[in-house]
mmCIF file with all atom_site columns, C-alpha atoms in Angstrom:
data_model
loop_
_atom_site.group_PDB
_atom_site.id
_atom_site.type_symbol
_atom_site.label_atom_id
_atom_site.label_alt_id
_atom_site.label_comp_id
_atom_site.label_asym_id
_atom_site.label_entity_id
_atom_site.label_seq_id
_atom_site.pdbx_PDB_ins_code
_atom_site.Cartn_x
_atom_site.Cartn_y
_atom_site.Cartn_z
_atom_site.occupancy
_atom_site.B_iso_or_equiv
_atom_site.pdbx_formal_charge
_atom_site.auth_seq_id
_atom_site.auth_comp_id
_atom_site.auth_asym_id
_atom_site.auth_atom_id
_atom_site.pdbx_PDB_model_num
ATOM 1   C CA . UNK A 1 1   ? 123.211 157.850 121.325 1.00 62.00 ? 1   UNK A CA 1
ATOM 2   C CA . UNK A 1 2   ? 123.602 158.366 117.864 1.00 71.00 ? 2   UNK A CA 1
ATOM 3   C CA . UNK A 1 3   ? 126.525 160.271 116.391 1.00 80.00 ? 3   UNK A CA 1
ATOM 4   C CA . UNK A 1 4   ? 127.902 159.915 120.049 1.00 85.00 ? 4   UNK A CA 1
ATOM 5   C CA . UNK A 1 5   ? 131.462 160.929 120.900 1.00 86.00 ? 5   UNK A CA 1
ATOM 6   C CA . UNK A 1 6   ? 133.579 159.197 122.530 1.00 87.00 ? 6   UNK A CA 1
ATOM 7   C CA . UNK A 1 7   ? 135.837 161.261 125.467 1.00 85.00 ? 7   UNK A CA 1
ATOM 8   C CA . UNK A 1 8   ? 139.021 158.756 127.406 1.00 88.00 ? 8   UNK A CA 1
ATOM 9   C CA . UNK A 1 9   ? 139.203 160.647 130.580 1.00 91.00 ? 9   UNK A CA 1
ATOM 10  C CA . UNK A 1 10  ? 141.690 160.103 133.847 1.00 90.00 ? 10  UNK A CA 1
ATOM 11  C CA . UNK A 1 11  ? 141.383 160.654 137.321 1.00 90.00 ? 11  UNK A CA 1
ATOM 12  C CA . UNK A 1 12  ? 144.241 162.305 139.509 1.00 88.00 ? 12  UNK A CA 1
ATOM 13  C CA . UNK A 1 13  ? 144.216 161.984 142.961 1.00 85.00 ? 13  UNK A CA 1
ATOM 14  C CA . UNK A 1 14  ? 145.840 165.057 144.295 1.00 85.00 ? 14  UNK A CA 1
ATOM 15  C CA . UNK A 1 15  ? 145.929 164.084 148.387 1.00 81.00 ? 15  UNK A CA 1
ATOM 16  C CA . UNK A 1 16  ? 144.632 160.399 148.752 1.00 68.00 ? 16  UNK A CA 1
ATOM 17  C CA . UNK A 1 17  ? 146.903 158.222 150.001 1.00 66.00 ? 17  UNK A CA 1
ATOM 18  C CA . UNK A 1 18  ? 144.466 155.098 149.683 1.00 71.00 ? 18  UNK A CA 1
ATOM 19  C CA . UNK A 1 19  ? 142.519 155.290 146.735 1.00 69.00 ? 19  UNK A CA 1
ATOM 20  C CA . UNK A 1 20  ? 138.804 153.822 146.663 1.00 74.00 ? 20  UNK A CA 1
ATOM 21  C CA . UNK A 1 21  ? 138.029 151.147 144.286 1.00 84.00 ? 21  UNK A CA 1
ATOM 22  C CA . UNK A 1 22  ? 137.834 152.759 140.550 1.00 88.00 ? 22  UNK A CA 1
ATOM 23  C CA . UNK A 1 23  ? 134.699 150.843 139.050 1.00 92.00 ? 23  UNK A CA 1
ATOM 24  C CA . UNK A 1 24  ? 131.813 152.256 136.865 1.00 93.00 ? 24  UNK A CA 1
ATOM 25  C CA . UNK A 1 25  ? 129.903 152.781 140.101 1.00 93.00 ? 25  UNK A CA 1
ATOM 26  C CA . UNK A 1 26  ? 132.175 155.073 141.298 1.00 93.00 ? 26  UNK A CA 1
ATOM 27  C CA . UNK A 1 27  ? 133.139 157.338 138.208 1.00 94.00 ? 27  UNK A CA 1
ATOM 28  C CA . UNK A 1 28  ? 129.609 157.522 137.672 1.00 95.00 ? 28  UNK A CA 1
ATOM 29  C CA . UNK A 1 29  ? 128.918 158.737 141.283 1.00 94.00 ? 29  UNK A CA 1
ATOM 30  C CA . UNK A 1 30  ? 132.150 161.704 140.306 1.00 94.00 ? 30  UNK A CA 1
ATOM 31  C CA . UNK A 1 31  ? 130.644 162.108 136.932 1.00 95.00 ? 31  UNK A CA 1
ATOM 32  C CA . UNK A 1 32  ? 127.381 162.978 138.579 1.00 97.00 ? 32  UNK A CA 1
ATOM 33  C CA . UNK A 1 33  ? 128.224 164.675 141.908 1.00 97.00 ? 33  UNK A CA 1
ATOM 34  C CA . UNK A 1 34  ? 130.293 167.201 138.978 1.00 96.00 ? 34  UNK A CA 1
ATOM 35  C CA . UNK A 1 35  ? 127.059 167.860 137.048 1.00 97.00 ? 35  UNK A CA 1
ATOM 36  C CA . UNK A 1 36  ? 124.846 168.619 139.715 1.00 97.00 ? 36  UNK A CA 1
ATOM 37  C CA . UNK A 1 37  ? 127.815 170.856 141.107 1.00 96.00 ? 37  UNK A CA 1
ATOM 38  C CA . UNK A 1 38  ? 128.034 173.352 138.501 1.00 97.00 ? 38  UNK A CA 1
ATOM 39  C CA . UNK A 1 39  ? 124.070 172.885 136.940 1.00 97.00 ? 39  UNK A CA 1
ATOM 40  C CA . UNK A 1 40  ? 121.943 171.736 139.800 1.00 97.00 ? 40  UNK A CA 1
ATOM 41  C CA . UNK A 1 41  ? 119.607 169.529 139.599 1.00 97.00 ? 41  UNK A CA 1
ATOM 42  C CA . UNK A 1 42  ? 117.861 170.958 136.521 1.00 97.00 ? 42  UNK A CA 1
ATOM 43  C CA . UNK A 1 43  ? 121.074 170.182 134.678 1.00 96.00 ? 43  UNK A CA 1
ATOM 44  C CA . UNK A 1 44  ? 121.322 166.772 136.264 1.00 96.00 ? 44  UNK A CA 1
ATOM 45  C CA . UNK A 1 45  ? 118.266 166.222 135.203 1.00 96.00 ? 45  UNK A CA 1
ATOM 46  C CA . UNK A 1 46  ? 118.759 167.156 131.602 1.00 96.00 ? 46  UNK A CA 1
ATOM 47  C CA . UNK A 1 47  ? 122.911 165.984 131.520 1.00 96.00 ? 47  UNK A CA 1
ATOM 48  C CA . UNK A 1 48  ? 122.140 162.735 133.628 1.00 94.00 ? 48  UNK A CA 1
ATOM 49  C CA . UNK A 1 49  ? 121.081 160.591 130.198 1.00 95.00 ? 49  UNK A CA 1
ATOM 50  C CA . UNK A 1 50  ? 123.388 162.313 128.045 1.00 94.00 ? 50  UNK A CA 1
ATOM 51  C CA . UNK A 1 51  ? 126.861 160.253 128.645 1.00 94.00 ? 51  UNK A CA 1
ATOM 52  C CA . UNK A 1 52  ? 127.584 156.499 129.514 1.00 95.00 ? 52  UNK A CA 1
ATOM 53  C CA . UNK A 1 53  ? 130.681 154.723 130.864 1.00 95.00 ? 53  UNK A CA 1
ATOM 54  C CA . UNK A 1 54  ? 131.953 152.253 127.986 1.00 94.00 ? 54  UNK A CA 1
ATOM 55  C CA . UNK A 1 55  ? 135.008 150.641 129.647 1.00 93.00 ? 55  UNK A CA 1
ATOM 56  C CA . UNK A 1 56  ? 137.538 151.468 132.901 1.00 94.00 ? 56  UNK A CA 1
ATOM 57  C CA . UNK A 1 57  ? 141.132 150.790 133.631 1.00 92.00 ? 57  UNK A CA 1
ATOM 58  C CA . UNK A 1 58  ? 141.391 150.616 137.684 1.00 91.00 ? 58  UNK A CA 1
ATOM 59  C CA . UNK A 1 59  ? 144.927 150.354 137.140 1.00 89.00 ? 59  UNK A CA 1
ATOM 60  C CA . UNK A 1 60  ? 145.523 153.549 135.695 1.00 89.00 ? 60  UNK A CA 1
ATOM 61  C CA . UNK A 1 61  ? 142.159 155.245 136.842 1.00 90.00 ? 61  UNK A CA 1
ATOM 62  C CA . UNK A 1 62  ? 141.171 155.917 133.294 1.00 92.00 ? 62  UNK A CA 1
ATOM 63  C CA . UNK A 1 63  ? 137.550 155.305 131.640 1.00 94.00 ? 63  UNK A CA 1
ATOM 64  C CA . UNK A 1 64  ? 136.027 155.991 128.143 1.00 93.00 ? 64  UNK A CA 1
ATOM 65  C CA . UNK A 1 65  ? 132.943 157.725 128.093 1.00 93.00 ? 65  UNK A CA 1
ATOM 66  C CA . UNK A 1 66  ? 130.236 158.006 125.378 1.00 92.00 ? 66  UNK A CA 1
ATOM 67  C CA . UNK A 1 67  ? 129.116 161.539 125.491 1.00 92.00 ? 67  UNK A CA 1
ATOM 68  C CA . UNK A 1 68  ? 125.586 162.452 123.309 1.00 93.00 ? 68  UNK A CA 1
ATOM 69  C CA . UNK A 1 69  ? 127.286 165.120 121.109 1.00 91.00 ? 69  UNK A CA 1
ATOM 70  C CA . UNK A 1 70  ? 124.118 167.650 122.527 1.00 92.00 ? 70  UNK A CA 1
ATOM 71  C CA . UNK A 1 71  ? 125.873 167.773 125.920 1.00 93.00 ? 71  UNK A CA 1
ATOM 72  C CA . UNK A 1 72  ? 129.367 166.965 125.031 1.00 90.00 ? 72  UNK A CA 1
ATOM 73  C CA . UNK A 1 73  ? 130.527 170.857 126.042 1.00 91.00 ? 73  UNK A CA 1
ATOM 74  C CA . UNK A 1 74  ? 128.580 171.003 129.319 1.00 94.00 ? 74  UNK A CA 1
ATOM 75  C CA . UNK A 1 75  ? 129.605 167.806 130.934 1.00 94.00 ? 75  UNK A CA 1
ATOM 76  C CA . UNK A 1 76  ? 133.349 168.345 130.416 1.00 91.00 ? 76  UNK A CA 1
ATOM 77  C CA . UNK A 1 77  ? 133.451 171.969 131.597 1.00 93.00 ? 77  UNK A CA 1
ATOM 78  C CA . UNK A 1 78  ? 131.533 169.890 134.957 1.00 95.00 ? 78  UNK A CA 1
ATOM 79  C CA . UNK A 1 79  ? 134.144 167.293 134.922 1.00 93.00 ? 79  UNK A CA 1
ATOM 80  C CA . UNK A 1 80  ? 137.312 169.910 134.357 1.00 91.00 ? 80  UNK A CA 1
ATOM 81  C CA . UNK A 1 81  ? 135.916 172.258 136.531 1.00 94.00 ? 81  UNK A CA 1
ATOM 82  C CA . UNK A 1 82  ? 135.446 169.166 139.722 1.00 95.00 ? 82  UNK A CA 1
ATOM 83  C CA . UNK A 1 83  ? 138.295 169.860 142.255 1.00 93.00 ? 83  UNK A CA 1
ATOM 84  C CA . UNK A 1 84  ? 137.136 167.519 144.895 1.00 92.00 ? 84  UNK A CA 1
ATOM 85  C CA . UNK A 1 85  ? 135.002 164.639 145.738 1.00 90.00 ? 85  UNK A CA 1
ATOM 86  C CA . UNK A 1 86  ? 134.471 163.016 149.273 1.00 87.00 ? 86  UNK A CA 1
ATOM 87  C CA . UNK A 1 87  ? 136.996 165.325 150.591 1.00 86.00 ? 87  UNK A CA 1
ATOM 88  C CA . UNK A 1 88  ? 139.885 163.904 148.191 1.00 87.00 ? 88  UNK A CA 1
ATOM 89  C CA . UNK A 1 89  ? 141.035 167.053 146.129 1.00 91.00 ? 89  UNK A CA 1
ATOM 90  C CA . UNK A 1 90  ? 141.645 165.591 142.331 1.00 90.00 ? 90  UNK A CA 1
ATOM 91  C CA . UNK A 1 91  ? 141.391 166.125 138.690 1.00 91.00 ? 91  UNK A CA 1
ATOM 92  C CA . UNK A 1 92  ? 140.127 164.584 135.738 1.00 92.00 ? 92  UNK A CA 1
ATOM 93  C CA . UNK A 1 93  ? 142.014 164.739 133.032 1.00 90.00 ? 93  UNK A CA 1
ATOM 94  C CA . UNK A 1 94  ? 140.552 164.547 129.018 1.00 82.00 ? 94  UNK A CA 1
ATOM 95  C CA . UNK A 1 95  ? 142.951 163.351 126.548 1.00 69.00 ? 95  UNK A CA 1
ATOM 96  C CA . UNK A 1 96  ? 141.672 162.305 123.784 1.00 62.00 ? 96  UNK A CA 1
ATOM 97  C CA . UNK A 1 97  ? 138.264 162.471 121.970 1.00 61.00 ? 97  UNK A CA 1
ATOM 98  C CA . UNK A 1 98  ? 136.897 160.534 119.105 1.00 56.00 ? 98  UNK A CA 1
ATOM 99  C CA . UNK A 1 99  ? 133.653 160.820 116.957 1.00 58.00 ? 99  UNK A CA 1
ATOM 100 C CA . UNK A 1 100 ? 131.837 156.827 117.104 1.00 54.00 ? 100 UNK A CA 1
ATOM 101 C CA . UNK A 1 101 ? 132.133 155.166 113.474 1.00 45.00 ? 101 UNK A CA 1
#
């Protein structure tokens, strides 16, 4: 992804009293559940390619993504706009964003 931008995001867990294991696997599933919840599946088809996961903290349920600059807009508006996943209300959370060197 050139020219990519680089988005540090957290999950909150609003009602969970167990939380499920934070890996890639499973931010991706959020990440993508979000998408295809506000676009469909034309825009998970076109957003699906457009973002990768770089690094996660289980600890402190935060992740960097690497957003293509194209679709940068779209997929946070899906991700700040998610209010629940498997029946767990929560929020994610985007701090900070950087342009790649």
């Amino acid at each position: 992804m050139e020219g990519a931008i680089f988005e540090d995001v957290q999950l909150k867990f609003l009602t969970s009293k167990t939380l499920p294991e934070f890996t890639d696997s499973f931010l991706n599933r959020i990440i993508i559940y979000a998408i295809k919840d506000l676009y469909g599946d034309v825009g998970l088809a076109k957003y699906q390619s457009k973002f990768e996961i770089t690094d996660t903290n289980p600890q402190s349920l935060e992740a960097k993504l690497r957003v293509d600059p194209s679709a940068r807009h779209d997929i946070w508006n899906a991700l700040t706009l998610l209010d629940s996943f498997d029946g767990e209300k929560l929020r994610i959370v985007s701090d900070q964003e950087f342009k790649a060197q």
